[in-house]
XYZ file of C-alpha atoms in Angstrom:
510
model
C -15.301 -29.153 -25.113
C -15.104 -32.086 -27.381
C -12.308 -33.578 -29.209
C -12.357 -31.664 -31.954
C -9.417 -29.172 -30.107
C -6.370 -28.134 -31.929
C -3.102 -27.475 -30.741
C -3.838 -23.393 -30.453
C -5.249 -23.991 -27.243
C -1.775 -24.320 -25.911
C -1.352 -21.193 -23.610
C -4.528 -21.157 -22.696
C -6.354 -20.135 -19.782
C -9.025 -22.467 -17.989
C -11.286 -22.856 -15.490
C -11.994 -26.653 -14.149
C -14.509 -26.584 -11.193
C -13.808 -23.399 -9.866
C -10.190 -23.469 -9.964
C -7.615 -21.565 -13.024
C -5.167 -23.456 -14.881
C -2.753 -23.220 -18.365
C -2.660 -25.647 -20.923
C 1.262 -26.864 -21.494
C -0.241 -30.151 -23.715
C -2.752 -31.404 -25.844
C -3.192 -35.324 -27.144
C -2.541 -38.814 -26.645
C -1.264 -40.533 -23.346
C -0.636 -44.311 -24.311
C -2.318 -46.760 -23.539
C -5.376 -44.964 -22.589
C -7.529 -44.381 -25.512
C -8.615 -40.542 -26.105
C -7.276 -36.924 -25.712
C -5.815 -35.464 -22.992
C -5.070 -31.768 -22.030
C -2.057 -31.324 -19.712
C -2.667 -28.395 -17.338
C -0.418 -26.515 -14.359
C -2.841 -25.166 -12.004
C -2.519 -21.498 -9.976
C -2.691 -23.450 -7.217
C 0.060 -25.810 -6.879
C -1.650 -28.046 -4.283
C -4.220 -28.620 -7.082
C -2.504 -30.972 -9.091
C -1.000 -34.537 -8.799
C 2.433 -34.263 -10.917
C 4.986 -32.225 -12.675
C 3.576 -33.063 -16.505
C 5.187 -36.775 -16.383
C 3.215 -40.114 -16.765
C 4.659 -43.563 -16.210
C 8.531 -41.709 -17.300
C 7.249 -39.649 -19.991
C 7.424 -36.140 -19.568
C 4.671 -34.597 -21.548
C 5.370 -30.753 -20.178
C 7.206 -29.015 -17.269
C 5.486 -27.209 -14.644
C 7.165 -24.653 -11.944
C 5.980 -26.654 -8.909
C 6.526 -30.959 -8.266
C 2.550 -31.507 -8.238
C 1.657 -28.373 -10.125
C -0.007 -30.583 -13.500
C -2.570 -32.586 -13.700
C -4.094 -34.421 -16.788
C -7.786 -33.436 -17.743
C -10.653 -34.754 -20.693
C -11.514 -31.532 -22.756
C -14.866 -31.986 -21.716
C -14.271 -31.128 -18.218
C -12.836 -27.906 -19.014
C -14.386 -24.481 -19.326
C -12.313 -22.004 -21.847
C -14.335 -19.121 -20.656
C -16.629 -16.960 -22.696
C -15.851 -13.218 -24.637
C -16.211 -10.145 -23.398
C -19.886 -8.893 -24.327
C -21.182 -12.270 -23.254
C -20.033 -11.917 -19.597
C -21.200 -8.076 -19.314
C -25.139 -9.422 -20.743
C -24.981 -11.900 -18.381
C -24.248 -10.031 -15.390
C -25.715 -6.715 -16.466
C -28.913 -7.221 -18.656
C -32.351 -7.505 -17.222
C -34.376 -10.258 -19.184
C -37.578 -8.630 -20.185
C -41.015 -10.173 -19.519
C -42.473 -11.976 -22.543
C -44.344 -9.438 -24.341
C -48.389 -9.374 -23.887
C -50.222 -11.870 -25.640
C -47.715 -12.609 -27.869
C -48.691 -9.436 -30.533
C -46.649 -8.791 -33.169
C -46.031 -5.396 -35.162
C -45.642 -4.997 -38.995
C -42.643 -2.490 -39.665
C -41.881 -1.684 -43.325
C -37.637 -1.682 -43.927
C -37.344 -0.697 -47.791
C -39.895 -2.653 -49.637
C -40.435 -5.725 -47.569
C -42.443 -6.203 -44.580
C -41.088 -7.442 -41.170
C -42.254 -8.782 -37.577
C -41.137 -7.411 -34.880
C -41.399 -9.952 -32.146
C -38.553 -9.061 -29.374
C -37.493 -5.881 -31.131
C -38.645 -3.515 -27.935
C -36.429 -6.341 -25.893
C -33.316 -5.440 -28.382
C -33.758 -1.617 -27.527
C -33.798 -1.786 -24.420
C -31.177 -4.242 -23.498
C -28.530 -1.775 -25.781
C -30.180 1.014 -24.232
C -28.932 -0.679 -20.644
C -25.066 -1.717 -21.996
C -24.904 1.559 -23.605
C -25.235 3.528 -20.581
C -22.651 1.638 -18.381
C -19.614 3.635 -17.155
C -18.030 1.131 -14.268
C -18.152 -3.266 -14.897
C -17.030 -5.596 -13.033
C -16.557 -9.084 -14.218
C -14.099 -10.598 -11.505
C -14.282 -14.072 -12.215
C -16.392 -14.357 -14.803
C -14.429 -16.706 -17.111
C -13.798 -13.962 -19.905
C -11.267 -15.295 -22.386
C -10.906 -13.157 -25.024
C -12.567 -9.796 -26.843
C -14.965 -11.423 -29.436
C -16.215 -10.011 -32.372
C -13.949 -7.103 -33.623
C -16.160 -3.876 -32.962
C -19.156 -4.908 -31.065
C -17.589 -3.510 -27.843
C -17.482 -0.135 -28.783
C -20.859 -0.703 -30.330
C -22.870 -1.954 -27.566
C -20.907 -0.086 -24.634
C -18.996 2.430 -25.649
C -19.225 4.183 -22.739
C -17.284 2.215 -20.287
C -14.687 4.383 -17.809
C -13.929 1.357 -15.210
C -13.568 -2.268 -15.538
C -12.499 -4.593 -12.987
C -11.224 -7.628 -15.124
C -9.466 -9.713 -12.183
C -9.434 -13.294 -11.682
C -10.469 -14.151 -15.667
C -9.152 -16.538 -18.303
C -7.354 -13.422 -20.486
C -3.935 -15.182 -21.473
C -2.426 -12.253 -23.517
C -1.782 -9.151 -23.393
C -3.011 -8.440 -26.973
C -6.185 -9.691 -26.113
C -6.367 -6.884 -23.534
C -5.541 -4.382 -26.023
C -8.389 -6.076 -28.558
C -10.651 -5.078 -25.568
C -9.687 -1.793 -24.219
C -8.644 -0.575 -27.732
C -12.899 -0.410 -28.359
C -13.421 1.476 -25.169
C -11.736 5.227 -25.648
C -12.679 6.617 -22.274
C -11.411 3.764 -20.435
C -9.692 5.246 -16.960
C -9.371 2.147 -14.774
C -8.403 -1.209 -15.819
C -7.891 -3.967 -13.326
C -6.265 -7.387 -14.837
C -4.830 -8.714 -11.403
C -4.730 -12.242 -11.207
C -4.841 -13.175 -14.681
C -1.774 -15.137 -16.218
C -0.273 -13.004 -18.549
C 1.507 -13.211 -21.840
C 3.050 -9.619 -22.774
C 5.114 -8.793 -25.684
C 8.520 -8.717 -25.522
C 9.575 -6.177 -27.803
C 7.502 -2.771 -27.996
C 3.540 -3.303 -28.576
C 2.458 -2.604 -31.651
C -0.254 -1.232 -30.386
C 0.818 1.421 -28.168
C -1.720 4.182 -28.258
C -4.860 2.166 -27.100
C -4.664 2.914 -23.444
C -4.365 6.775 -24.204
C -6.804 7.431 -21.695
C -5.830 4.730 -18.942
C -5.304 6.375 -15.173
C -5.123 3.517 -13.092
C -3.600 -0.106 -14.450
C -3.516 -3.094 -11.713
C -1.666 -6.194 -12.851
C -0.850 -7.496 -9.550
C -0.267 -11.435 -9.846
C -0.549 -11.044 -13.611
C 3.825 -12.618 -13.915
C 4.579 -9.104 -15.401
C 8.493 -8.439 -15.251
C 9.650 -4.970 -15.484
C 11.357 -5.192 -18.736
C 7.817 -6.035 -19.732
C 6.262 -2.567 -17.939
C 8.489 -0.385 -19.713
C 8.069 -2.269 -22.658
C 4.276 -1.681 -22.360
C 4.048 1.531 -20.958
C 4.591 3.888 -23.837
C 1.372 2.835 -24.771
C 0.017 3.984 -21.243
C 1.105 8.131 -21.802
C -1.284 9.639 -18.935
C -0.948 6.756 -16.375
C -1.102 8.076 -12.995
C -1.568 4.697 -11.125
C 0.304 1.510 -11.103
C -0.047 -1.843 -9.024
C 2.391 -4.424 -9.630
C 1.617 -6.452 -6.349
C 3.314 -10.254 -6.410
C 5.476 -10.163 -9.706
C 8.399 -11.431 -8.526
C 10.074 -7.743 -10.398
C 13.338 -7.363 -10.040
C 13.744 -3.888 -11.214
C 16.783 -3.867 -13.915
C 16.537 -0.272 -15.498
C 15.927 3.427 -15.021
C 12.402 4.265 -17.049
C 12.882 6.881 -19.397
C 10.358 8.453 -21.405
C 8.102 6.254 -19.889
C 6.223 6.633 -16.598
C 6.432 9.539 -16.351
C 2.890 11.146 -14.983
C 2.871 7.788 -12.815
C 1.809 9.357 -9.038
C 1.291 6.090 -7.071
C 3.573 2.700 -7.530
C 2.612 -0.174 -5.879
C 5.551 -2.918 -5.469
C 4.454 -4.723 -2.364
C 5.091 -8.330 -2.082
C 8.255 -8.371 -4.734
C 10.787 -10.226 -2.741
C 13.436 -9.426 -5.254
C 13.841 -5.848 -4.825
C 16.293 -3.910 -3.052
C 17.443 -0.630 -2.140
C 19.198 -0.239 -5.116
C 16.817 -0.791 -7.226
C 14.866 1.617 -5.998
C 17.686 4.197 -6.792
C 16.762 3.385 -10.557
C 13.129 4.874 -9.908
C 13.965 7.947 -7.684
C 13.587 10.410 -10.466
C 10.351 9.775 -11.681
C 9.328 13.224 -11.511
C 5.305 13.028 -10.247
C 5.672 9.862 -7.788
C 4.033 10.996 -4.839
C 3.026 7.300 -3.119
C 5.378 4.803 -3.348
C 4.057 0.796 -2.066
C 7.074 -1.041 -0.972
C 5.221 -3.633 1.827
C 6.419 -6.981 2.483
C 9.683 -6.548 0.069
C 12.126 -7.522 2.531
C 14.031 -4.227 2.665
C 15.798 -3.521 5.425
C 17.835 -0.673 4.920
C 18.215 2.672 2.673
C 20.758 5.435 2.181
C 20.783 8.279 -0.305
C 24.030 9.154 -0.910
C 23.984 12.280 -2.496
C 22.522 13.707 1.388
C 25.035 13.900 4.495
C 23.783 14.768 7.500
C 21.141 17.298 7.954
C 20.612 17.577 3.923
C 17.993 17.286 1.412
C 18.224 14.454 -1.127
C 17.604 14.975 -5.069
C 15.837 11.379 -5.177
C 11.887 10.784 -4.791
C 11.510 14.754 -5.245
C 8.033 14.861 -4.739
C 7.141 11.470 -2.790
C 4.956 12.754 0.116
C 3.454 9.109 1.062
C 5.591 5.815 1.777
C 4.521 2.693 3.051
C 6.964 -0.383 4.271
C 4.649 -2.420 5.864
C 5.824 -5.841 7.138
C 9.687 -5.453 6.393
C 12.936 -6.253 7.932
C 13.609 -2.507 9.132
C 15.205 -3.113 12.465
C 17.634 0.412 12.475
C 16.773 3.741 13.376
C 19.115 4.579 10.551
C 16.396 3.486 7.884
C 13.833 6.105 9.977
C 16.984 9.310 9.840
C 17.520 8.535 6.038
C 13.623 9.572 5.333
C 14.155 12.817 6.794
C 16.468 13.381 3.847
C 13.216 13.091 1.833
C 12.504 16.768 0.301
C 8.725 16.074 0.747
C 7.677 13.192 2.442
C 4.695 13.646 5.010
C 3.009 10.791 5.875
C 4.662 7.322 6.268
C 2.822 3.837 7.638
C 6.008 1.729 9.193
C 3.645 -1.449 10.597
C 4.752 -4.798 11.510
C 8.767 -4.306 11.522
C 11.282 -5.517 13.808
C 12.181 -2.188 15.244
C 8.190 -0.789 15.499
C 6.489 -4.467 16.168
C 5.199 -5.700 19.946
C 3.312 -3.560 22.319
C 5.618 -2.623 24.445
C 7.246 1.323 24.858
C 4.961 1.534 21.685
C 3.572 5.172 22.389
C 7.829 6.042 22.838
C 8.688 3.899 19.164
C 6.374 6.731 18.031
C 7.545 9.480 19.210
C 11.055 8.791 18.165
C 9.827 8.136 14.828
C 8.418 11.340 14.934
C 11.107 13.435 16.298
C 13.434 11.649 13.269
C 11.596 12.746 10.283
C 10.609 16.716 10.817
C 8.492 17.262 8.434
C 6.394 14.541 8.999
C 2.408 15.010 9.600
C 1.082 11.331 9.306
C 2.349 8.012 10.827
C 0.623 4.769 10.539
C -2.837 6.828 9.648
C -2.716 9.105 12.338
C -2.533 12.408 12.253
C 0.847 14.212 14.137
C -0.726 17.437 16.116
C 1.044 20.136 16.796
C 1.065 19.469 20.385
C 2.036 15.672 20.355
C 4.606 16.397 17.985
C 6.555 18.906 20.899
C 5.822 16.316 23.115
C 7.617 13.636 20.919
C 10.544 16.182 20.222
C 11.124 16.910 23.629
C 10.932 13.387 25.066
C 13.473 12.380 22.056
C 16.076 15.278 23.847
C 15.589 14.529 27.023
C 16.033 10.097 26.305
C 19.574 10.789 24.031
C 20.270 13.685 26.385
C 23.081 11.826 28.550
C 24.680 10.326 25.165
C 24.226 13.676 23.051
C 26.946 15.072 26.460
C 29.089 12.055 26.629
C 29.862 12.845 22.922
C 30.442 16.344 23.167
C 27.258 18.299 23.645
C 26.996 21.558 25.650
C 24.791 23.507 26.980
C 27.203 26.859 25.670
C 26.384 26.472 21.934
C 30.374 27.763 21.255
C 30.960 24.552 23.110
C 28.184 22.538 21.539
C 30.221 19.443 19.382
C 28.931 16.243 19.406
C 30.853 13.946 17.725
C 30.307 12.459 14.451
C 29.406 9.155 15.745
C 26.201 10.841 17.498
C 25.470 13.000 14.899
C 24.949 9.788 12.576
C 23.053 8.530 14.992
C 20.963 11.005 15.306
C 21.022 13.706 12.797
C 17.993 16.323 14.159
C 19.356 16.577 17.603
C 21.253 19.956 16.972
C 18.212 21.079 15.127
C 15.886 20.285 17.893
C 18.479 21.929 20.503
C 18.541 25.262 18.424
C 14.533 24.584 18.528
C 14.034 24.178 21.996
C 17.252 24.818 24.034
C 19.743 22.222 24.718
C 18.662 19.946 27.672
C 19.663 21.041 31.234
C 20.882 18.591 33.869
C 17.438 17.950 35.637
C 16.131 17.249 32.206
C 18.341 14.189 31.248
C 16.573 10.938 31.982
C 19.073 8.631 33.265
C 18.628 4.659 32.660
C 17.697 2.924 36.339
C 16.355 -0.354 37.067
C 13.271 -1.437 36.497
C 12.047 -0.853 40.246
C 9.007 1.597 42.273
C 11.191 4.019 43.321
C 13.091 4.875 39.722
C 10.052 5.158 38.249
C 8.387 7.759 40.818
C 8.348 11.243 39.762
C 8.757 14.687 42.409
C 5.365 16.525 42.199
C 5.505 19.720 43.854
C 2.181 21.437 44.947
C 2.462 24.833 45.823
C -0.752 27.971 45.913
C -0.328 30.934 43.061
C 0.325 34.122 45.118
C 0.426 33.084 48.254
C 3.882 32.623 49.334
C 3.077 32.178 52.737
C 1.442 28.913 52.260
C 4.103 25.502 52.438
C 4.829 23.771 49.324
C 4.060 20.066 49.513
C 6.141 17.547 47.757
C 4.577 14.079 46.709
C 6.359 11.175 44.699
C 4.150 9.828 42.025
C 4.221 6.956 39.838
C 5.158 8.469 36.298
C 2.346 5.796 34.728
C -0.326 7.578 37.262
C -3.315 9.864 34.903
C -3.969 13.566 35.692
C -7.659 12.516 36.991
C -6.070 10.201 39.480
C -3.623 13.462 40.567
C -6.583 15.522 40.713
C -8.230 12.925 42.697
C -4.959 12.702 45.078
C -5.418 16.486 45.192
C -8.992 16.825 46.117
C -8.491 14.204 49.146
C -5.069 16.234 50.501
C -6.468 19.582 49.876
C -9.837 19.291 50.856
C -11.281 20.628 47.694
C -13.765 18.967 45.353
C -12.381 17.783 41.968
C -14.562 20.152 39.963
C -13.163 22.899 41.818
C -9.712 22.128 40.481
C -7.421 23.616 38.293
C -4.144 22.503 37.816
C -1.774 24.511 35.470
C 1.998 23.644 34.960
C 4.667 25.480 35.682
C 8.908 24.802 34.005
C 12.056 26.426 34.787
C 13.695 23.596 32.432
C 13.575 21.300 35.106
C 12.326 17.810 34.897
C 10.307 16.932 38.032
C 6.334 18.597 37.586
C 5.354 21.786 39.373
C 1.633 22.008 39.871
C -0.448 24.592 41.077
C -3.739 23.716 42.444
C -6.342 26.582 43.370
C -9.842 26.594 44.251
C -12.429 28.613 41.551
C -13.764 31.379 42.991
């Protein structure tokens, strides 16, 4: 750049070796001779001051050494649209064969057509594209009105991240040339939007998927923008610092998947104001800090009206640290599949195989946790294991075993709101079943196996005591020693009279 600038590169987005910045001032710092632009960096550690020089403040930046001062000259303002997608997506032709030319007649007047064939074909390659990406590829701005939809009008996907766009309405100069434009991705650029509503609101009538994660959006500035986004069915807002201050109405409203992660500011009530959005199926809330939820329109053992259709939640790396947050999604009408990584009460490897299974036995109609599918099978397991461990406190507060005498107390029922459910399921526990808290030695951890022969009464049961941690191949191995019979001989089938040590029976194949 030279130093011919005016002052309407204020706002603007550069690039200075490699790393983004925003010009806050333009001109003169006395005594040294020349212009100056004043720019906060992205990256805070970039810079040297907060827009001051020798007591004069020439701008303000967020961050103590966010500014820096820079000559124009050393500053890239990026390039327009077409001229990034040519540079990244046009093949440069070989020169043509001894240099021939061809005579064409347009009208009246002859003319050469040296480089005509290289014209064709390098529209002929633009015009074809359906997905772009141009991460990082210093676009600034849309360029000349109507040669988008000229040269590609084609265009379904375009991954715009990491650019020198400074406005929203220079996003809407672009995508407003591209009418089958599905997927727009504008994270990491530094955002201006309107604050009122867009005056052009019907450009992104096609738009499925919008990511302006890291782009400073607020959420008066979504719903300000989305009327112009009518069929949107995805949304990333990653890193916006939103603090969600309103219910969206009329707006939103086909949205299937909301991404919110890494917005420190929100809270469970917030999230009230976007329970009724009518199609959200995935909800994104990792790394917000939440630690708790209630709905309180659900008491125990009901059905909330909120989130109707959410069937996928994520709260990665949170603060949830209460079972309570884990009985509250039950009250989810359709939620089946939940990832719960990286919290207080799930983190560390140890009893994590048991953190599961609780988690499973909480939420009933759950099919997926952390990516992995619940079976049939381990999901009895996890319910019965879940009876048997709160077995001892579900009869201290009233439990029975006669369901006319079955009333746990309100306190447990809080606590743990399927346990009725899962007695009516499976039968409430019996005394043998009820695994009672010992210390952490051998001998409380051994478990009675008793190995008896089908039909043949007149042989002596034996009785072993196991370690509960010990496999079924080493038992089978244990087997094949004491009963003289090789291990693929085997078969072991268990037998329960709703008691908790293991029956075995061990028989030789005939």
């Amino acid at each position: 750049m030279s130093d011919t600038l005016t002052l309407d590169v204020i706002g603007r987005r550069v690039e200075v070796n490699g790393e983004h910045a925003t010009v806050h001032f333009f001109g003169l710092i006395p005594p040294v001779a020349g212009l100056w632009l004043g720019v906060e960096w992205d990256n805070p550690k970039r810079g040297k001051h907060d827009g001051s020089h020798e007591g004069t403040v020439y701008f303000k930046c967020r961050h103590p050494t966010g500014g820096s001062f820079v000559r124009p000259n050393k500053v890239n303002f990026g390039v327009d649209f077409l001229t990034a997608v040519k540079k990244r997506y046009v093949v440069e032709d070989e020169p043509e064969e001894d240099g021939k030319e061809q005579i064409i007649t347009i009208g009246n007047k002859p003319v050469e057509t040296v480089g005509f064939d290289s014209i064709r074909k390098q529209q002929s390659q633009l015009s074809k594209l359906q997905e772009i990406s141009l991460r990082n590829c210093v676009v600034n701005c849309a360029g000349e009105k109507g040669e988008i939809a000229t040269t590609c009008p084609n265009i379904r996907e375009i991954d715009l991240s990491k650019n020198l766009l400074s406005s929203w309405d220079e996003v809407i100069h672009i995508a407003d040339q591209l009418k089958h434009l599905e997927v727009l991705d504008l994270s990491e650029n530094k955002l201006k939007f309107p604050s009122g509503s867009p005056s052009l609101s019907g450009t992104l009538s096609a738009l499925k998927v919008l990511v302006l994660s890291r782009t400073g959006i607020t959420w008066a500035e979504v719903l300000s923008c989305a009327s112009g986004w009518p069929v949107l069915e995805e949304l990333y807002l990653q890193s916006n610092n939103i603090f969600i201050s309103e219910r969206p109405t009329d707006v939103l409203q086909m949205v299937k998947l909301l991404d919110l992660s890494s917005n420190q500011l929100i809270d469970e009530h917030q999230l009230f104001l976007i329970a009724y959005l009518p199609r959200l199926e995935q909800l994104i809330l990792s790394d917000i800090g939440i630690s708790s939820i209630h709905f309180p329109d659900a008491g125990i053992g009901c059905k909330t009206s909120m989130f109707p259709s959410l069937q996928y939640l994520v709260v990665n790396d949170n603060q949830i640290s209460q079972w309570s947050f884990i009985n509250e999604l039950d009250k989810l009408q359709s939620l089946h599949s939940l990832s719960c990584l990286r919290n207080p009460l799930t983190e560390g490897n140890k009893e994590a195989q048991t953190k599961r299974q609780f988690i499973i036995a909480r939420i009933g109609q759950l099919k997926t946790l952390n990516k992995c599918k619940i079976l049939p099978d381990e999901r009895r397991g996890a319910e019965l294991d879940y009876q048997r461990a709160f077995g001892n406190e579900w009869r201290k507060a009233g439990g029975h075993q006669n369901p006319d005498k079955n009333r746990p107390n309100k306190e447990f029922l809080a606590a743990h709101p399927r346990y009725q459910l899962l007695c009516l399921k499976y039968g409430a526990p019996e005394d043998g079943e009820l695994k009672i808290q010992q210390p952490s030695v051998l001998k409380n951890q051994l478990l009675t196996l008793k190995i008896k022969y089908p039909n043949q009464d007149d042989r002596k049961i034996i009785e072993k005591q196991l370690p509960d941690s010990m496999t079924i191949q080493k038992v089978k191995g244990l087997l094949s020693r004491l009963l003289k019979v090789p291990v693929s001989e085997l078969l072991l089938s268990y037998e329960s009279t709703k008691t908790f040590f293991l029956i075995l029976d061990a028989r030789k194949r005939n």
